Tab-separated table of C-alpha atoms in Angstrom:
chain	number	residue	atom	x	y	z
W	1	ALA	CA	9.159	8.806	-13.987
W	2	GLN	CA	10.908	5.841	-15.194
W	3	SER	CA	8.343	3.474	-16.783
W	4	VAL	CA	8.108	0.175	-18.844
W	5	SER	CA	5.427	-0.216	-21.143
W	6	GLN	CA	4.413	-3.524	-23.044
W	7	HIS	CA	1.584	-2.618	-25.544
W	8	ASN	CA	0.528	-6.131	-26.460
W	9	HIS	CA	-1.417	-7.574	-23.535
W	10	HIS	CA	-2.673	-10.828	-25.227
W	11	VAL	CA	-1.246	-12.334	-28.268
W	12	ILE	CA	-2.650	-15.365	-29.962
W	13	LEU	CA	-0.397	-17.111	-32.673
W	14	SER	CA	-0.688	-20.512	-34.424
W	15	GLU	CA	2.416	-22.605	-34.504
W	16	ALA	CA	5.158	-21.739	-36.751
W	17	ALA	CA	4.052	-17.919	-37.185
W	18	SER	CA	6.503	-15.236	-36.276
W	19	LEU	CA	6.365	-13.339	-33.020
W	20	GLU	CA	7.220	-9.958	-32.109
W	21	LEU	CA	6.492	-8.463	-28.725
W	22	GLY	CA	6.949	-4.733	-28.085
W	23	CYS	CA	8.816	-3.038	-25.079
W	24	ASN	CA	9.445	0.449	-24.491
W	25	TYR	CA	10.883	2.591	-21.742
W	26	SER	CA	10.958	6.002	-20.549
W	27	TYR	CA	14.371	7.137	-19.624
W	28	GLY	CA	17.461	8.656	-21.437
W	29	GLY	CA	20.303	7.349	-19.484
W	30	THR	CA	21.885	4.155	-19.046
W	31	VAL	CA	19.795	0.995	-18.980
W	32	ASN	CA	20.044	-2.556	-18.687
W	33	LEU	CA	17.400	-4.661	-20.594
W	34	PHE	CA	15.913	-7.962	-20.009
W	35	TRP	CA	13.113	-10.268	-20.971
W	36	TYR	CA	11.875	-12.837	-18.839
W	37	VAL	CA	9.516	-15.742	-19.514
W	38	GLN	CA	6.887	-17.072	-16.816
W	39	TYR	CA	5.395	-20.699	-17.962
W	40	PRO	CA	2.239	-21.448	-16.316
W	41	GLY	CA	2.711	-22.114	-12.542
W	42	GLN	CA	6.482	-21.476	-12.876
W	43	HIS	CA	9.013	-19.044	-11.756
W	44	LEU	CA	10.549	-16.122	-13.820
W	45	GLN	CA	13.265	-17.337	-16.251
W	46	LEU	CA	15.812	-15.046	-17.975
W	47	LEU	CA	15.295	-15.187	-21.756
W	48	LEU	CA	17.915	-12.674	-22.916
W	49	LYS	CA	19.452	-9.548	-21.671
W	50	TYR	CA	21.230	-6.553	-22.978
W	51	PHE	CA	23.940	-4.420	-21.482
W	52	SER	CA	25.904	-2.761	-23.975
W	53	GLY	CA	27.648	-3.714	-27.703
W	54	ASP	CA	25.801	-5.264	-30.464
W	55	PRO	CA	22.083	-4.279	-30.290
W	56	LEU	CA	20.733	-7.440	-31.437
W	57	VAL	CA	21.153	-10.027	-28.592
W	58	LYS	CA	20.142	-13.662	-29.009
W	59	GLY	CA	18.718	-15.715	-26.079
W	60	ILE	CA	17.859	-19.097	-25.284
W	61	LYS	CA	14.956	-21.066	-27.172
W	62	GLY	CA	15.607	-19.255	-30.060
W	63	PHE	CA	14.433	-15.840	-29.036
W	64	GLU	CA	16.242	-12.613	-29.864
W	65	ALA	CA	15.644	-8.929	-29.068
W	66	GLU	CA	16.708	-5.670	-30.727
W	67	PHE	CA	17.740	-2.559	-28.808
W	68	ILE	CA	16.826	0.503	-30.526
W	69	LYS	CA	18.158	3.523	-28.492
W	70	SER	CA	16.560	6.109	-30.515
W	71	LYS	CA	13.262	4.577	-30.150
W	72	PHE	CA	13.840	3.463	-26.371
W	73	SER	CA	12.438	0.188	-27.350
W	74	PHE	CA	13.780	-3.513	-26.987
W	75	ASN	CA	11.414	-5.740	-28.743
W	76	LEU	CA	11.428	-9.484	-28.445
W	77	ARG	CA	11.354	-11.765	-31.511
W	78	LYS	CA	11.148	-15.413	-32.584
W	79	PRO	CA	11.019	-16.538	-35.976
W	80	SER	CA	8.608	-19.414	-35.693
W	81	VAL	CA	6.762	-20.182	-32.346
W	82	GLN	CA	5.781	-23.531	-30.719
W	83	TRP	CA	3.132	-24.704	-28.784
W	84	SER	CA	5.608	-24.803	-25.751
W	85	ASP	CA	6.147	-20.983	-26.094
W	86	THR	CA	2.742	-20.396	-24.510
W	87	ALA	CA	3.695	-18.278	-21.579
W	88	GLU	CA	3.901	-14.721	-19.929
W	89	TYR	CA	6.508	-12.558	-21.095
W	90	PHE	CA	7.785	-9.636	-19.159
W	91	CYS	CA	10.123	-7.019	-20.127
W	92	ALA	CA	12.267	-5.420	-17.411
W	93	VAL	CA	14.385	-2.520	-17.136
W	94	ASN	CA	17.259	-1.689	-14.713
W	95	PHE	CA	17.455	2.061	-14.624
W	96	GLY	CA	20.987	2.462	-13.914
W	97	GLY	CA	24.104	4.657	-13.978
W	98	SER	CA	23.808	5.693	-10.247
W	99	GLY	CA	23.970	2.360	-8.692
W	100	THR	CA	20.405	1.930	-8.246
W	101	TYR	CA	18.692	-1.859	-7.882
W	102	LYS	CA	15.522	-0.783	-9.245
W	103	TYR	CA	14.425	-3.056	-12.028
W	104	ILE	CA	10.917	-2.290	-13.258
W	105	PHE	CA	8.686	-4.557	-15.031
W	106	GLY	CA	6.392	-4.010	-17.822
W	107	THR	CA	2.902	-5.306	-17.393
W	108	GLY	CA	3.457	-8.340	-19.341
W	109	THR	CA	2.311	-10.161	-22.559
W	110	ARG	CA	0.360	-13.444	-22.221
W	111	LEU	CA	1.279	-15.378	-25.260
W	112	LYS	CA	-0.939	-18.148	-26.298
W	113	VAL	CA	0.250	-20.839	-29.281
W	114	LEU	CA	-2.424	-22.815	-30.778
W	115	ALA	CA	-1.154	-26.154	-32.074
L	1	ASP	CA	17.639	-24.995	-12.423
L	2	THR	CA	17.388	-21.529	-10.237
L	3	GLU	CA	20.168	-20.912	-7.943
L	4	VAL	CA	17.932	-18.864	-5.626
L	5	THR	CA	16.288	-21.215	-3.364
L	6	GLN	CA	13.184	-20.197	-1.628
L	7	THR	CA	11.209	-21.907	1.571
L	8	PRO	CA	8.461	-22.760	2.053
L	9	LYS	CA	7.092	-22.896	-1.561
L	10	HIS	CA	3.367	-23.062	-0.005
L	11	LEU	CA	2.393	-21.039	3.034
L	12	VAL	CA	-1.106	-20.801	4.386
L	13	MET	CA	-1.519	-18.396	7.447
L	14	GLY	CA	-4.332	-16.650	9.434
L	15	MET	CA	-4.307	-12.773	10.011
L	16	THR	CA	-3.054	-13.143	13.573
L	17	ASN	CA	-0.059	-15.717	12.636
L	18	LYS	CA	3.503	-14.590	12.373
L	19	LYS	CA	5.436	-16.497	9.874
L	20	SER	CA	8.735	-16.083	7.754
L	21	LEU	CA	9.588	-16.625	4.067
L	22	LYS	CA	13.438	-17.668	3.752
L	23	CYS	CA	15.632	-17.280	0.828
L	24	GLU	CA	19.138	-18.293	0.004
L	25	GLN	CA	21.902	-17.926	-2.608
L	26	HIS	CA	25.064	-19.251	-3.091
L	27	MET	CA	26.351	-17.148	-6.137
L	28	GLY	CA	28.359	-14.578	-4.213
L	29	HIS	CA	25.702	-11.932	-5.007
L	30	ARG	CA	25.559	-8.875	-2.751
L	31	ALA	CA	22.205	-7.569	-3.654
L	32	MET	CA	19.274	-9.405	-2.834
L	33	TYR	CA	15.566	-8.561	-3.619
L	34	TRP	CA	11.835	-9.255	-2.561
L	35	TYR	CA	9.259	-8.973	-4.797
L	36	LYS	CA	5.402	-9.608	-4.756
L	37	GLN	CA	3.411	-10.977	-7.843
L	38	LYS	CA	-0.449	-11.021	-7.771
L	39	ALA	CA	-2.027	-13.350	-10.527
L	40	LYS	CA	-1.698	-12.200	-13.994
L	41	LYS	CA	0.317	-9.041	-12.856
L	42	PRO	CA	3.881	-8.231	-13.108
L	43	PRO	CA	6.416	-8.529	-10.283
L	44	GLU	CA	6.340	-5.416	-7.915
L	45	LEU	CA	9.523	-4.550	-6.036
L	46	MET	CA	9.173	-4.508	-2.123
L	47	PHE	CA	12.851	-4.266	-0.626
L	48	VAL	CA	16.296	-4.493	-1.968
L	49	TYR	CA	19.225	-5.068	0.197
L	50	SER	CA	22.651	-4.182	-0.974
L	51	TYR	CA	25.685	-5.551	1.036
L	52	GLU	CA	23.375	-6.551	3.749
L	53	LYS	CA	22.161	-3.168	4.144
L	54	LEU	CA	18.461	-2.090	3.366
L	55	SER	CA	18.761	-0.023	0.044
L	56	ILE	CA	15.185	0.263	-0.943
L	57	ASN	CA	12.040	0.092	0.557
L	58	GLU	CA	9.005	0.440	-1.652
L	59	SER	CA	6.864	2.078	0.950
L	60	VAL	CA	5.789	-1.530	1.971
L	61	PRO	CA	3.439	-1.814	4.955
L	62	SER	CA	5.100	-2.704	8.255
L	63	ARG	CA	3.381	-6.142	8.539
L	64	PHE	CA	6.056	-7.243	6.381
L	65	SER	CA	9.635	-7.024	8.022
L	66	PRO	CA	12.688	-7.886	5.970
L	67	GLU	CA	15.997	-9.171	7.301
L	68	CYS	CA	19.417	-9.939	5.872
L	69	PRO	CA	21.380	-11.913	8.235
L	70	ASN	CA	24.327	-12.465	5.965
L	71	SER	CA	25.117	-12.028	2.267
L	72	SER	CA	23.651	-15.387	1.263
L	73	LEU	CA	20.145	-15.314	3.625
L	74	LEU	CA	17.154	-12.972	3.145
L	75	ASN	CA	14.036	-13.281	5.130
L	76	LEU	CA	10.746	-11.747	4.983
L	77	HIS	CA	8.818	-11.650	8.270
L	78	LEU	CA	5.164	-11.700	8.094
L	79	HIS	CA	2.837	-10.565	10.809
L	80	ALA	CA	-0.761	-9.523	10.984
L	81	LEU	CA	-1.206	-9.945	7.161
L	82	GLN	CA	-4.389	-9.159	5.202
L	83	PRO	CA	-6.161	-11.595	2.933
L	84	GLU	CA	-5.193	-9.042	0.060
L	85	ASP	CA	-1.473	-9.853	0.804
L	86	SER	CA	-2.075	-13.342	-0.790
L	87	ALA	CA	0.444	-13.611	-3.626
L	88	LEU	CA	3.529	-15.123	-4.990
L	89	TYR	CA	6.533	-13.788	-2.998
L	90	LEU	CA	9.579	-13.908	-5.365
L	91	CYS	CA	13.230	-13.358	-3.996
L	92	ALA	CA	15.952	-12.564	-6.412
L	93	SER	CA	19.585	-11.839	-6.233
L	94	SER	CA	22.344	-9.983	-8.427
L	95	GLN	CA	25.832	-9.402	-8.172
L	96	GLY	CA	25.883	-6.000	-6.372
L	97	ALA	CA	27.540	-2.724	-7.201
L	98	TRP	CA	26.268	-1.310	-10.875
L	99	THR	CA	29.202	-2.774	-13.126
L	100	GLY	CA	28.527	-0.516	-15.966
L	101	SER	CA	28.905	-2.368	-19.028
L	102	SER	CA	28.909	-5.684	-17.420
L	103	GLY	CA	25.526	-4.968	-16.276
L	104	ASN	CA	23.674	-6.466	-13.188
L	105	THR	CA	21.412	-9.441	-14.015
L	106	ILE	CA	18.797	-10.277	-11.523
L	107	TYR	CA	18.049	-14.080	-10.999
L	108	PHE	CA	14.814	-15.100	-9.243
L	109	GLY	CA	13.708	-17.966	-7.225
L	110	GLU	CA	10.804	-20.027	-7.638
L	111	GLY	CA	8.621	-17.926	-5.267
L	112	SER	CA	6.572	-18.883	-2.042
L	113	TRP	CA	3.042	-18.908	-2.565
L	114	LEU	CA	1.275	-17.289	0.165
L	115	THR	CA	-2.420	-17.475	1.146
L	116	VAL	CA	-3.545	-15.214	3.812
L	117	VAL	CA	-6.911	-16.652	5.651
């Protein structure tokens, strides 16, 4: 079955620390990969996405992610976090190739950045 | 700002009420989605409409009834809900047909907070 896993459920960092959040999926076919952020009380916002090409993608707010096909991973990184990055981060995968619209979300990682 | 608009933002309804959630997008997208999100949980797919036809129903109880009047509008009709149905209901849209290397980004609205009493 297709699934998306995020192993870090809660992460606490101090400002200026580096961030890496893991995302793995189980599927050997064509996928589109996304990271969304949800600030407290707000809606989901797209941080970045990968469709094809350069496996290192850059998103908004200084975030980037690297697609490693051999590891079925799409980890999110930020060199130096800020207090305003406190939020919940969701990895999502669109398991495509056959026109499916099924986007599956990981369980989310709750990030708290201490000022 | 999101280009997917949802109304109402907040709704409180009794278990015998009938109400509707509405969603609108003007991005020319041909796929529209309803997701349900409980607190501290990821969004769960409920329904997908593709080109105004129901494409996916994730075994959602019949007390939730989706409707897609046209390519820009998506409704979710609610009837005889249970308190456990209280959640954030998210509408989303994407371009439509799988576009291969171009991908298919899904854009979310701000959601409708539903409380069933």
